[in-house]
GROMACS .gro file of C-alpha atoms in nm:
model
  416
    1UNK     CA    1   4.250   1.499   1.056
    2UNK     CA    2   3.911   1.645   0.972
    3UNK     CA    3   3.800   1.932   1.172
    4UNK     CA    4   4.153   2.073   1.104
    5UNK     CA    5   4.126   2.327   0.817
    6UNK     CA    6   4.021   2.710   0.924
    7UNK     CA    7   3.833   2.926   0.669
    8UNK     CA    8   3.763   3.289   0.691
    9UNK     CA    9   3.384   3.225   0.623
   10UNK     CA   10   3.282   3.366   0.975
   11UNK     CA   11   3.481   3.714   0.935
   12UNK     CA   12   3.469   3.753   0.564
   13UNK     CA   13   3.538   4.149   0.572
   14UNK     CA   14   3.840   4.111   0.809
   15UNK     CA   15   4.193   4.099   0.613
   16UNK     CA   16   4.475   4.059   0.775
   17UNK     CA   17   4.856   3.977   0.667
   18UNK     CA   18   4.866   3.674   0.857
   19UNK     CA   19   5.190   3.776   1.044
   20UNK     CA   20   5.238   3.822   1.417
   21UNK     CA   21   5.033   4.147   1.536
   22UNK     CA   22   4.839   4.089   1.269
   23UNK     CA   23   4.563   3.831   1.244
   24UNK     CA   24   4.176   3.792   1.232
   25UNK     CA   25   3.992   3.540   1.468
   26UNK     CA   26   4.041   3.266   1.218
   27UNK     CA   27   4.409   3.304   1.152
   28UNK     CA   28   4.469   3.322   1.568
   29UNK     CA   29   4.257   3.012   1.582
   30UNK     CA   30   4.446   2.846   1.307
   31UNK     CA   31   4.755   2.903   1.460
   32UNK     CA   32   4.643   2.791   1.807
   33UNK     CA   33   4.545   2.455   1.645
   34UNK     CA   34   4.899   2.409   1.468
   35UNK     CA   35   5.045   2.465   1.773
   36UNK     CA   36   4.824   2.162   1.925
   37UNK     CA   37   4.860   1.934   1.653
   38UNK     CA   38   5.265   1.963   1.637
   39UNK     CA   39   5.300   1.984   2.013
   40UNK     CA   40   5.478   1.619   1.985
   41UNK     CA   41   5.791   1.777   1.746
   42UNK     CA   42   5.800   2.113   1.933
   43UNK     CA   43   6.127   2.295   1.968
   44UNK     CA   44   6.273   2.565   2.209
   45UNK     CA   45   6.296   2.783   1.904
   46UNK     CA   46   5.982   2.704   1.746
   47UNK     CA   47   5.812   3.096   1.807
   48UNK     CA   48   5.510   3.236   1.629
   49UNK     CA   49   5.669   3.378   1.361
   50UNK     CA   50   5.768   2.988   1.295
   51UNK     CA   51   5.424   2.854   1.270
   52UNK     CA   52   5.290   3.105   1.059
   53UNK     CA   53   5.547   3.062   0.784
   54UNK     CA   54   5.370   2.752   0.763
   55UNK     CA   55   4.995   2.880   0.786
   56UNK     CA   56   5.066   3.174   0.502
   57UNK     CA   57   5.221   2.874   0.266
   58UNK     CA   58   4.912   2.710   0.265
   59UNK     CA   59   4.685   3.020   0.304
   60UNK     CA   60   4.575   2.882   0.698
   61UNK     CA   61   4.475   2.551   0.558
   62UNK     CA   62   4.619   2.386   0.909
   63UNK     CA   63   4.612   2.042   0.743
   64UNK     CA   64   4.819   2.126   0.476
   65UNK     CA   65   5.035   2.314   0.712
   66UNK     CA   66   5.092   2.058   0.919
   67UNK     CA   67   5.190   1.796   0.622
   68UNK     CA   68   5.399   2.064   0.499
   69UNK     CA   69   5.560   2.111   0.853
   70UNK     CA   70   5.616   1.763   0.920
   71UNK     CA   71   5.761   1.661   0.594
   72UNK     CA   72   6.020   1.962   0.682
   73UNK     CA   73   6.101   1.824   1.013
   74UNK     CA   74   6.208   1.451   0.809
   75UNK     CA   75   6.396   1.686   0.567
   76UNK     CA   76   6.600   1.855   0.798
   77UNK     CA   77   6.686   1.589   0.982
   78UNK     CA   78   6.806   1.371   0.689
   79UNK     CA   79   7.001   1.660   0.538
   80UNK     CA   80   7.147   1.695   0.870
   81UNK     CA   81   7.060   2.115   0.834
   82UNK     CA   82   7.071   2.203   1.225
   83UNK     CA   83   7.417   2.126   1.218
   84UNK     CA   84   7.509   2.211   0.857
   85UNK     CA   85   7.674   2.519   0.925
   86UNK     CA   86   7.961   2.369   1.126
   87UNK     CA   87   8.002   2.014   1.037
   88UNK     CA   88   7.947   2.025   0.643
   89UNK     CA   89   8.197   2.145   0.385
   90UNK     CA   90   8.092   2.202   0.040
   91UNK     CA   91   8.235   1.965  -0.216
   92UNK     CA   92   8.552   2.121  -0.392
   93UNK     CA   93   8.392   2.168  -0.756
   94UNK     CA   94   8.058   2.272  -0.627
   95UNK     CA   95   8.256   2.527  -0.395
   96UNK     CA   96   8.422   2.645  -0.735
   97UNK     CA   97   8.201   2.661  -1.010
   98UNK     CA   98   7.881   2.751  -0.795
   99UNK     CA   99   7.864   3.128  -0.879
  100UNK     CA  100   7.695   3.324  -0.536
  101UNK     CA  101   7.778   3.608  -0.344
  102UNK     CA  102   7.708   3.772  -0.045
  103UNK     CA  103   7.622   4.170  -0.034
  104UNK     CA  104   7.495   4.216   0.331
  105UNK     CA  105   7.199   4.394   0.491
  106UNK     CA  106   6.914   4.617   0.363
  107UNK     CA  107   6.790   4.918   0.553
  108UNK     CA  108   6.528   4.679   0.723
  109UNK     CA  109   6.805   4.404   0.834
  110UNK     CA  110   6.724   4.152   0.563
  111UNK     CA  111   7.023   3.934   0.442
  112UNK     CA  112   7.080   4.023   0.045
  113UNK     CA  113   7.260   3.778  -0.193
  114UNK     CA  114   7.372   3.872  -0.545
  115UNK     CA  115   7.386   3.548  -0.797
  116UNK     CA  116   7.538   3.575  -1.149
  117UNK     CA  117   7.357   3.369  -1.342
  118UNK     CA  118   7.606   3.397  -1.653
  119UNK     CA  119   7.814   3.147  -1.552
  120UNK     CA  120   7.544   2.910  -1.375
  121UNK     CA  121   7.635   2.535  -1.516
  122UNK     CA  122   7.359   2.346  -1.368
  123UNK     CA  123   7.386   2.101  -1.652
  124UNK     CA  124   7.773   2.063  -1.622
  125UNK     CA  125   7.644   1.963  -1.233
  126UNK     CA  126   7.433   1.734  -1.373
  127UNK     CA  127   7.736   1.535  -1.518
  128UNK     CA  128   7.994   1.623  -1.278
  129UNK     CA  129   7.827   1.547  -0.918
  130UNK     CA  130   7.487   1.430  -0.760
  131UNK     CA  131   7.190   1.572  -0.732
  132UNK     CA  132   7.204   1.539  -0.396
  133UNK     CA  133   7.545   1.743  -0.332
  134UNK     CA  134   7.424   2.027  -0.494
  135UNK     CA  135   7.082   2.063  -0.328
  136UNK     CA  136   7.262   2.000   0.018
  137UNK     CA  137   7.493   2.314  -0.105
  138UNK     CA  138   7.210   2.508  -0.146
  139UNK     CA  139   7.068   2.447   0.188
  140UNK     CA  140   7.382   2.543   0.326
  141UNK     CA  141   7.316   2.872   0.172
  142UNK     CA  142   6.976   2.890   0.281
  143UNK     CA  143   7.086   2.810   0.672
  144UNK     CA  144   7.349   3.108   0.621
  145UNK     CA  145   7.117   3.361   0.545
  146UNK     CA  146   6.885   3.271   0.840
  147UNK     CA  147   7.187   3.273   1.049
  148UNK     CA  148   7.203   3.621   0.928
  149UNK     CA  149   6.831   3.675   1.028
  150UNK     CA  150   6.907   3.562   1.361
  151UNK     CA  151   7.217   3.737   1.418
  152UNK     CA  152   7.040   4.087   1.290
  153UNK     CA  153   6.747   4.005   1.481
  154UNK     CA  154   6.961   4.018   1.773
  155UNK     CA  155   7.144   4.332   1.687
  156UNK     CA  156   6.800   4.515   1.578
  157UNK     CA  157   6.623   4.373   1.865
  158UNK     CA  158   6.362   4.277   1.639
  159UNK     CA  159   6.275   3.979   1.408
  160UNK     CA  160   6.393   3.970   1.074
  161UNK     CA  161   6.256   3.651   0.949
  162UNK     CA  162   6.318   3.734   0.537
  163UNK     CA  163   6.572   3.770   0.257
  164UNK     CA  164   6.649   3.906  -0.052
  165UNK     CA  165   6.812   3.802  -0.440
  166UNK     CA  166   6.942   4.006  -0.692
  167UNK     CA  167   6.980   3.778  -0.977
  168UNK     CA  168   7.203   3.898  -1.273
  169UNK     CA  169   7.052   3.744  -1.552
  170UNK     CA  170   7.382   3.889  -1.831
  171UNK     CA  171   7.494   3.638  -2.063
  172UNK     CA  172   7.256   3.352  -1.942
  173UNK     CA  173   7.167   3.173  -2.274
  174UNK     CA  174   6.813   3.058  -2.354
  175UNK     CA  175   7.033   2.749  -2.408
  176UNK     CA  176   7.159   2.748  -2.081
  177UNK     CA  177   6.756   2.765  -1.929
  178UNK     CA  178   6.620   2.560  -2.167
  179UNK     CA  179   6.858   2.239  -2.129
  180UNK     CA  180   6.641   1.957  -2.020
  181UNK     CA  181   6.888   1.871  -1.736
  182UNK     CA  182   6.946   2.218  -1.622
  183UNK     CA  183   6.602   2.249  -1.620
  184UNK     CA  184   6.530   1.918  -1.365
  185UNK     CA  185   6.806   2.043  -1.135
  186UNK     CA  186   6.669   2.416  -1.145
  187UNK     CA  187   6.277   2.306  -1.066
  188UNK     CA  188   6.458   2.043  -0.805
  189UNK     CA  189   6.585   2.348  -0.595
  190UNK     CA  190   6.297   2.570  -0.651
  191UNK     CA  191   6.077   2.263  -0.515
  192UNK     CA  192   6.284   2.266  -0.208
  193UNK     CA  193   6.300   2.617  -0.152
  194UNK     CA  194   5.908   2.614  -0.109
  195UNK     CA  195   5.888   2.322   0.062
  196UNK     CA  196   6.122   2.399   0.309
  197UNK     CA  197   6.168   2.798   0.312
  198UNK     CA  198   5.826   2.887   0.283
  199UNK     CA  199   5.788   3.300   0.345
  200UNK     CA  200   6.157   3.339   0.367
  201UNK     CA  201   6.182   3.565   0.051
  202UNK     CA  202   6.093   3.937   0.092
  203UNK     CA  203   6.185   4.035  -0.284
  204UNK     CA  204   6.370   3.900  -0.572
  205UNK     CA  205   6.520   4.118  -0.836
  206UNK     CA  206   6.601   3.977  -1.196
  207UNK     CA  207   6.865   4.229  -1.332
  208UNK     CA  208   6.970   4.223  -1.739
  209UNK     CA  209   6.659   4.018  -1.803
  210UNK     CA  210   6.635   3.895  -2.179
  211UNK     CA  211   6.386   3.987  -2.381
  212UNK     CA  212   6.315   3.572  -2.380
  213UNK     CA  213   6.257   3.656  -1.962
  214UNK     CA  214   5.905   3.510  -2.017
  215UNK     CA  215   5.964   3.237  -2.127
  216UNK     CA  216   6.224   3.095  -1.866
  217UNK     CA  217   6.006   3.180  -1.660
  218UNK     CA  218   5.731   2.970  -1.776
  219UNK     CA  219   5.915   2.675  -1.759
  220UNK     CA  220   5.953   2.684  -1.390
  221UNK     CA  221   5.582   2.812  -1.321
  222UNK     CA  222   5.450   2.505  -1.233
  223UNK     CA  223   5.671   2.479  -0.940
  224UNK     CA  224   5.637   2.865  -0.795
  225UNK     CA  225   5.348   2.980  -0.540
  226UNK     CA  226   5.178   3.264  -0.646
  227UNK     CA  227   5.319   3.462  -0.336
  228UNK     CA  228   5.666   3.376  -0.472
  229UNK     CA  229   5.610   3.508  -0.797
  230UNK     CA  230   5.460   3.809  -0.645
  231UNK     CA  231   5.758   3.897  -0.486
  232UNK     CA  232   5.941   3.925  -0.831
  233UNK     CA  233   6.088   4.244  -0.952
  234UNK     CA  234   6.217   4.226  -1.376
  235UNK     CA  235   6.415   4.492  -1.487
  236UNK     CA  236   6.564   4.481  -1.837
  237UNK     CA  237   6.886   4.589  -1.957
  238UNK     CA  238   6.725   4.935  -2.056
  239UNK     CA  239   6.611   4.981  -1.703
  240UNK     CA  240   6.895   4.923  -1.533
  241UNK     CA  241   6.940   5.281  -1.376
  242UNK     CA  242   6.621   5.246  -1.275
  243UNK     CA  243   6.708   4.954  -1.085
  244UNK     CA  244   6.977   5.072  -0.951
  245UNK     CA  245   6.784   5.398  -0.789
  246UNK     CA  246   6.572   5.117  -0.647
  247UNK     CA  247   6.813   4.947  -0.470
  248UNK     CA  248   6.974   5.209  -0.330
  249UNK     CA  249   6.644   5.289  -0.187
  250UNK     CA  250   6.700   4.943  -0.014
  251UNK     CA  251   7.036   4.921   0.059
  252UNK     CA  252   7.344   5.133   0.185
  253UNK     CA  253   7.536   5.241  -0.118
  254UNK     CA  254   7.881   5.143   0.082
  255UNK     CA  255   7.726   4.768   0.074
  256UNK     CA  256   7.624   4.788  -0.345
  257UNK     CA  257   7.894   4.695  -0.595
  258UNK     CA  258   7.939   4.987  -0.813
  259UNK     CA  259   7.837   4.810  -1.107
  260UNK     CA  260   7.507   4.809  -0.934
  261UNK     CA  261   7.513   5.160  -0.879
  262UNK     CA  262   7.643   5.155  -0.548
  263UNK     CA  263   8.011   5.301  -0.424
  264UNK     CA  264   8.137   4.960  -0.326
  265UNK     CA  265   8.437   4.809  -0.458
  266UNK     CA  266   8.732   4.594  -0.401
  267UNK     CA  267   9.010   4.710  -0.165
  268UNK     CA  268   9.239   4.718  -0.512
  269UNK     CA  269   8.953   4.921  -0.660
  270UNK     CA  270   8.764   4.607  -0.868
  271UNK     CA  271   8.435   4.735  -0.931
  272UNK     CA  272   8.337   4.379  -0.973
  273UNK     CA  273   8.388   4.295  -0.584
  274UNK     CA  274   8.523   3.945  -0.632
  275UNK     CA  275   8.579   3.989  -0.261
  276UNK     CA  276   8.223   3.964  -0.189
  277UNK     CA  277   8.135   3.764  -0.535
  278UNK     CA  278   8.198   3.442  -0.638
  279UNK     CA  279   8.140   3.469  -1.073
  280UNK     CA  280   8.175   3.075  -1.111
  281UNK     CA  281   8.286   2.948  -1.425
  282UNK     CA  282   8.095   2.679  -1.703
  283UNK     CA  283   8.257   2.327  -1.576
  284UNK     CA  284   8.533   2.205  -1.816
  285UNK     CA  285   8.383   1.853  -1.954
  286UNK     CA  286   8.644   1.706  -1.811
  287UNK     CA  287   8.487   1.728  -1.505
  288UNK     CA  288   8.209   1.523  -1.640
  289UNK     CA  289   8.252   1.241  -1.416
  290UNK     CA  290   7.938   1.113  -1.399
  291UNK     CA  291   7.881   1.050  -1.806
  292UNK     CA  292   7.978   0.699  -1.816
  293UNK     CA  293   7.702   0.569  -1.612
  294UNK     CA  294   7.446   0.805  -1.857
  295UNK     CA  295   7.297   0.503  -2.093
  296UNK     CA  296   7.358   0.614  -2.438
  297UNK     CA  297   7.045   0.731  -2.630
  298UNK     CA  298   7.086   0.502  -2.902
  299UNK     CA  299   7.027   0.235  -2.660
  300UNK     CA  300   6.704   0.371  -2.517
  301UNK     CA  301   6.358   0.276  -2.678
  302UNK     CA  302   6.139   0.531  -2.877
  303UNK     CA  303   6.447   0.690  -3.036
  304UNK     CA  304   6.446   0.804  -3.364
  305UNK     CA  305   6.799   0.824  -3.578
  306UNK     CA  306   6.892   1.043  -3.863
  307UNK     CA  307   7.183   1.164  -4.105
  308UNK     CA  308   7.241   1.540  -4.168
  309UNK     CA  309   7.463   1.600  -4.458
  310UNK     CA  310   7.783   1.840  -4.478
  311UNK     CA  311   7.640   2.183  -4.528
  312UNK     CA  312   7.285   2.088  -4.446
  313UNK     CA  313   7.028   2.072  -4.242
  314UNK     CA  314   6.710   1.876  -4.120
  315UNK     CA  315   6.383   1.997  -3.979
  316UNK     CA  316   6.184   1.786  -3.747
  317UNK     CA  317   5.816   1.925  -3.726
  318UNK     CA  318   5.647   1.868  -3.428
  319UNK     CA  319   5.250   1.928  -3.360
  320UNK     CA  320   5.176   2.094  -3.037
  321UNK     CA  321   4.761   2.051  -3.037
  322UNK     CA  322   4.707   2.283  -2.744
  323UNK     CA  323   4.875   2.612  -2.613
  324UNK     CA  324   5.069   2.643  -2.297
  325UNK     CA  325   5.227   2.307  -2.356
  326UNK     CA  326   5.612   2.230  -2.318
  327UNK     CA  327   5.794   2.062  -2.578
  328UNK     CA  328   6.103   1.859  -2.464
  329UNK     CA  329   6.342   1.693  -2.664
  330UNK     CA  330   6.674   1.479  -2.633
  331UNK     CA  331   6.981   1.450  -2.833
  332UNK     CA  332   7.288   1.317  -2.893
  333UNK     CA  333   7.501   1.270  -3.191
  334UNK     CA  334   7.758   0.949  -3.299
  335UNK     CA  335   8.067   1.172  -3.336
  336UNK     CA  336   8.118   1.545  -3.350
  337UNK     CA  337   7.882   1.844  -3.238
  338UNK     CA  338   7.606   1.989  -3.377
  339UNK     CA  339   7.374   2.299  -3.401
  340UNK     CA  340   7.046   2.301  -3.274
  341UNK     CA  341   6.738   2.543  -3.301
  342UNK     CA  342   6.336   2.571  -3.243
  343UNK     CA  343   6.075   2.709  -3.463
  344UNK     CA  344   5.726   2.803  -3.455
  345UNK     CA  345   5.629   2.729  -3.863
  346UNK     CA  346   5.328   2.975  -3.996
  347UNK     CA  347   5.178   2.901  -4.296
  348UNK     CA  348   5.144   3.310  -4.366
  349UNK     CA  349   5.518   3.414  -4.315
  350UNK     CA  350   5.864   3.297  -4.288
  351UNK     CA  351   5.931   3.030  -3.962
  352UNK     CA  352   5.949   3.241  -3.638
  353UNK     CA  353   6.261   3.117  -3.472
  354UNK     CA  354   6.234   3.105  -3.087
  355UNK     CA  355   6.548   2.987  -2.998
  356UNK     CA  356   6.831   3.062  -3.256
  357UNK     CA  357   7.084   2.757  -3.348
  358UNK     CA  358   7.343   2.692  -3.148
  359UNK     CA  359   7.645   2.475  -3.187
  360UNK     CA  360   7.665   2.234  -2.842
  361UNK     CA  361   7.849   1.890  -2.786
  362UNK     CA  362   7.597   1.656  -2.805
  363UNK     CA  363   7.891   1.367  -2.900
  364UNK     CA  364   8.023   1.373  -2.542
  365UNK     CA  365   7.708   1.351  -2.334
  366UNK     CA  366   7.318   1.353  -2.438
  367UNK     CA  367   7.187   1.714  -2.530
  368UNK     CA  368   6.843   1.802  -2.437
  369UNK     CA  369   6.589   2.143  -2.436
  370UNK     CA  370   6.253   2.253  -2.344
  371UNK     CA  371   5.998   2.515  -2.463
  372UNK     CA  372   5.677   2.620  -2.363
  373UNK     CA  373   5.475   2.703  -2.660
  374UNK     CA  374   5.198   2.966  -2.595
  375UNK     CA  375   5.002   2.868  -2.874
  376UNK     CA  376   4.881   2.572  -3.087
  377UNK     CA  377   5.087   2.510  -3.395
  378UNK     CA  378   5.301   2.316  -3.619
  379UNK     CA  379   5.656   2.357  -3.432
  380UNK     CA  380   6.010   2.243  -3.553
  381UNK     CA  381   6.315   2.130  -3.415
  382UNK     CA  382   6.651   2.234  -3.663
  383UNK     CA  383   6.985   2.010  -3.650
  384UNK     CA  384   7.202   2.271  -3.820
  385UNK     CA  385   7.517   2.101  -4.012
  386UNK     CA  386   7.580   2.398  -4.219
  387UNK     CA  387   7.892   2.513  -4.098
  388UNK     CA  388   8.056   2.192  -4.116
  389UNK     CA  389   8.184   2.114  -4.484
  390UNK     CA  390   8.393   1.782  -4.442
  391UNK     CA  391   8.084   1.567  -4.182
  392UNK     CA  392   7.823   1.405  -4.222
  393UNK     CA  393   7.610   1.379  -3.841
  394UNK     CA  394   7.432   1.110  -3.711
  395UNK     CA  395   7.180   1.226  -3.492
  396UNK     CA  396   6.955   1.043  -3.221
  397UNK     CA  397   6.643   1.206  -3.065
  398UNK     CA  398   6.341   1.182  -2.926
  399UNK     CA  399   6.053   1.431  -2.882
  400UNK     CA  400   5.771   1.468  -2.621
  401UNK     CA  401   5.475   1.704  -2.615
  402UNK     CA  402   5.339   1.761  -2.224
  403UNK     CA  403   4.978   1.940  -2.228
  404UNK     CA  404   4.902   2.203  -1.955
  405UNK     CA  405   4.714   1.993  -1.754
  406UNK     CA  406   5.001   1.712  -1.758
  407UNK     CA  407   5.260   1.962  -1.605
  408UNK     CA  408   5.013   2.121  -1.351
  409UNK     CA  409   4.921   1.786  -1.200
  410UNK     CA  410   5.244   1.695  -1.191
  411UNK     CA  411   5.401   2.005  -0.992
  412UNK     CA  412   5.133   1.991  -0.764
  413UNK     CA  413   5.189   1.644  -0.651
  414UNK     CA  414   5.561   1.759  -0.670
  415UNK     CA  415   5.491   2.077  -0.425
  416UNK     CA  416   5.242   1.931  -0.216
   0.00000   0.00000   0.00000
């Protein structure tokens, strides 16, 4: 498709936001060539405002905005999302556990969801249904809010074409973030959020964010745009009135729980607004219905195996030759749990722990992390037995180092 792409070479001086009312020559030719190129899948519905999601995603690269268009014309037709709003009904644990909420509009008209992140089991998913279910879940979310944008767009008699998160970050463990698994299934639906909701988000609050923030949010890096990450807004546990004078600035206090700041609360006076919230809950391993199909790691090739004593522990140093690279590891342990913890190990001082031990139950399904390391080192991974005086663990990992350039060449054939 050469001939395709559009630069801004012939009107370098002339910025423009790229949205409708708004564009240079080269955007308004850009958008006139989409338009051409796609005539063959065009729909009743598919407006300007459409097309240049699709341009500002791939910064009026029409090539690339095509590709990205068509591949979300096969996705929405295999997930069946034009009709997902009436003929699909969330599986019964997802429907449970899943913790989401719905707040309403801001001043402008944009849809606002609230998502407690406390409870947020992605890796109990993992175990308990398929990938699949949950992602499909999610873009039943995704087709609510724009059925929100429509609806408002109707009432404002103007386009509302984005939305907005607040996500509570309280009481989400680095554990929680950092499990391998949790981790896959968290990139999975970031991955099809830009793929297939490009320019959707107008601003994303992270509430209660940990002082370990960063480093979360270096683990999904690879798969954000820049404009996405842009659009963040991080506000600690010592700002918190701060945000809360913020979002009142956005929103009617009447539609902010009161926690938030707002003067919205239950109709028996809840200040948590479980009317409005779903809090989710971590997914009893019970649920883990999916674990006898996981092979064992004992049975997988380049595992290593060792004992830690009663009352002991064992460190397993790990060389990480270049900064910005993610250390994963997997786990699991013959009988009983374990404690696990990662270290950066300086010859000058005592280890710097990064992520403190924690006692998990690595005997009933594989255990797993990940750490992005922001500079070169000697690093260690800690199974921590003291607190157990009557067993001895066996324990079976194995470790991998992925470089910088390893990770960005593999989200990029991931996004694109």
């Amino acid at each position: 498709m050469s001939g395709a792409s559009s630069s801004n070479e012939e009107w370098p001086d002339i910025k423009m936001s790229g949205t409708v009312g708004n564009l240079n020559p080269n955007q308004e030719t850009a958008l006139h060539r989409l338009k051409e190129l796609t005539s063959d899948r065009h729909k009743h519905n598919y407006d300007d405002y459409y097309y240049l999601r699709w341009l500002r995603a791939r910064d009026f690269d029409v090539s690339k905005a095509v590709s990205m268009m068509q591949k979300n014309i096969s996705f929405r037709k295999k997930i069946g999302a034009d009709t997902i709003l009436t003929d699909y009904k969330p599986p019964e644990l997802i429907e449970k556990f899943y913790p989401r909420g719905y707040l309403g509009p801001d001043k402008e008209g944009c849809p606002v969801r609230f998502m407690p992140f406390k409870n947020l089991d992605l890796r109990g998913f993992v175990y308990s249904v398929k990938k699949s279910d949950v992602l499909k879940f999610l873009t039943f979310l995704f087709e609510q809010d724009i059925k929100e944008m429509e609806e408002m767009s109707k009432k404002l008699g103007r386009v509302i074409e984005k939305h907005s998160y607040i996500i509570d970050m309280d009481g989400y463990s680095f554990r929680q973030a950092s499990n391998r698994d949790a981790l896959k299934m968290f990139n999975e639906v970031l991955k099809l959020y830009e793929a297939h909701y490009p320019e959707r988000m107008k601003i994303c609050y992270f509430i209660n964010a940990p002082i370990y923030f960063n480093f979360i949010l270096n683990l999904s890096k690879p798969f954000l745009s820049d404009a996405t990450i842009n659009k963040f807004r991080i506000f600690g546990k010592s700002r918190m009135d701060e945000f809360s004078r913020t979002i009142l600035n956005d929103m009617d206090a009447e539609l902010v729980p009161k926690f938030l700041g707002g003067n919205r609360t239950d109709p028996d006076g809840n200040e948590l607004c479980h009317s409005c919230i779903n809090y989710g809950s971590m997914i009893p391993t019970e649920c883990y219905n999916l674990k006898k199909s996981i092979q064992s790691l004992e049975e997988q090739e380049g595992v290593t195996s060792l004992k830690v004593s009663r009352s002991s522990f064992r460190l397993i140093e790990i060389e990480v030759p270049v900064a910005n690279s993610k250390v994963e590891w997997f786990f699991e342990t013959a009988e009983k749990d374990i404690a696990v913890g990662f270290y950066y190990r300086s010859q000058m001082e005592e280890d710097e722990e990064l992520i403190p031990p924690e006692r998990v139950s690595s005997h009933l399904v594989p255990e797993s992390g990940a750490f992005v390391c922001e500079k070169a080192g000697i690093y260690a991974l800690k199974f921590d037995n003291t607190y157990s005086w009557l067993s001895t663990k066996r324990v079976f990992y194995k470790i991998k180092v992925i470089k910088p350039e390893e990770e960005d060449e593999a989200s990029i054939q991931d996004i694109d």
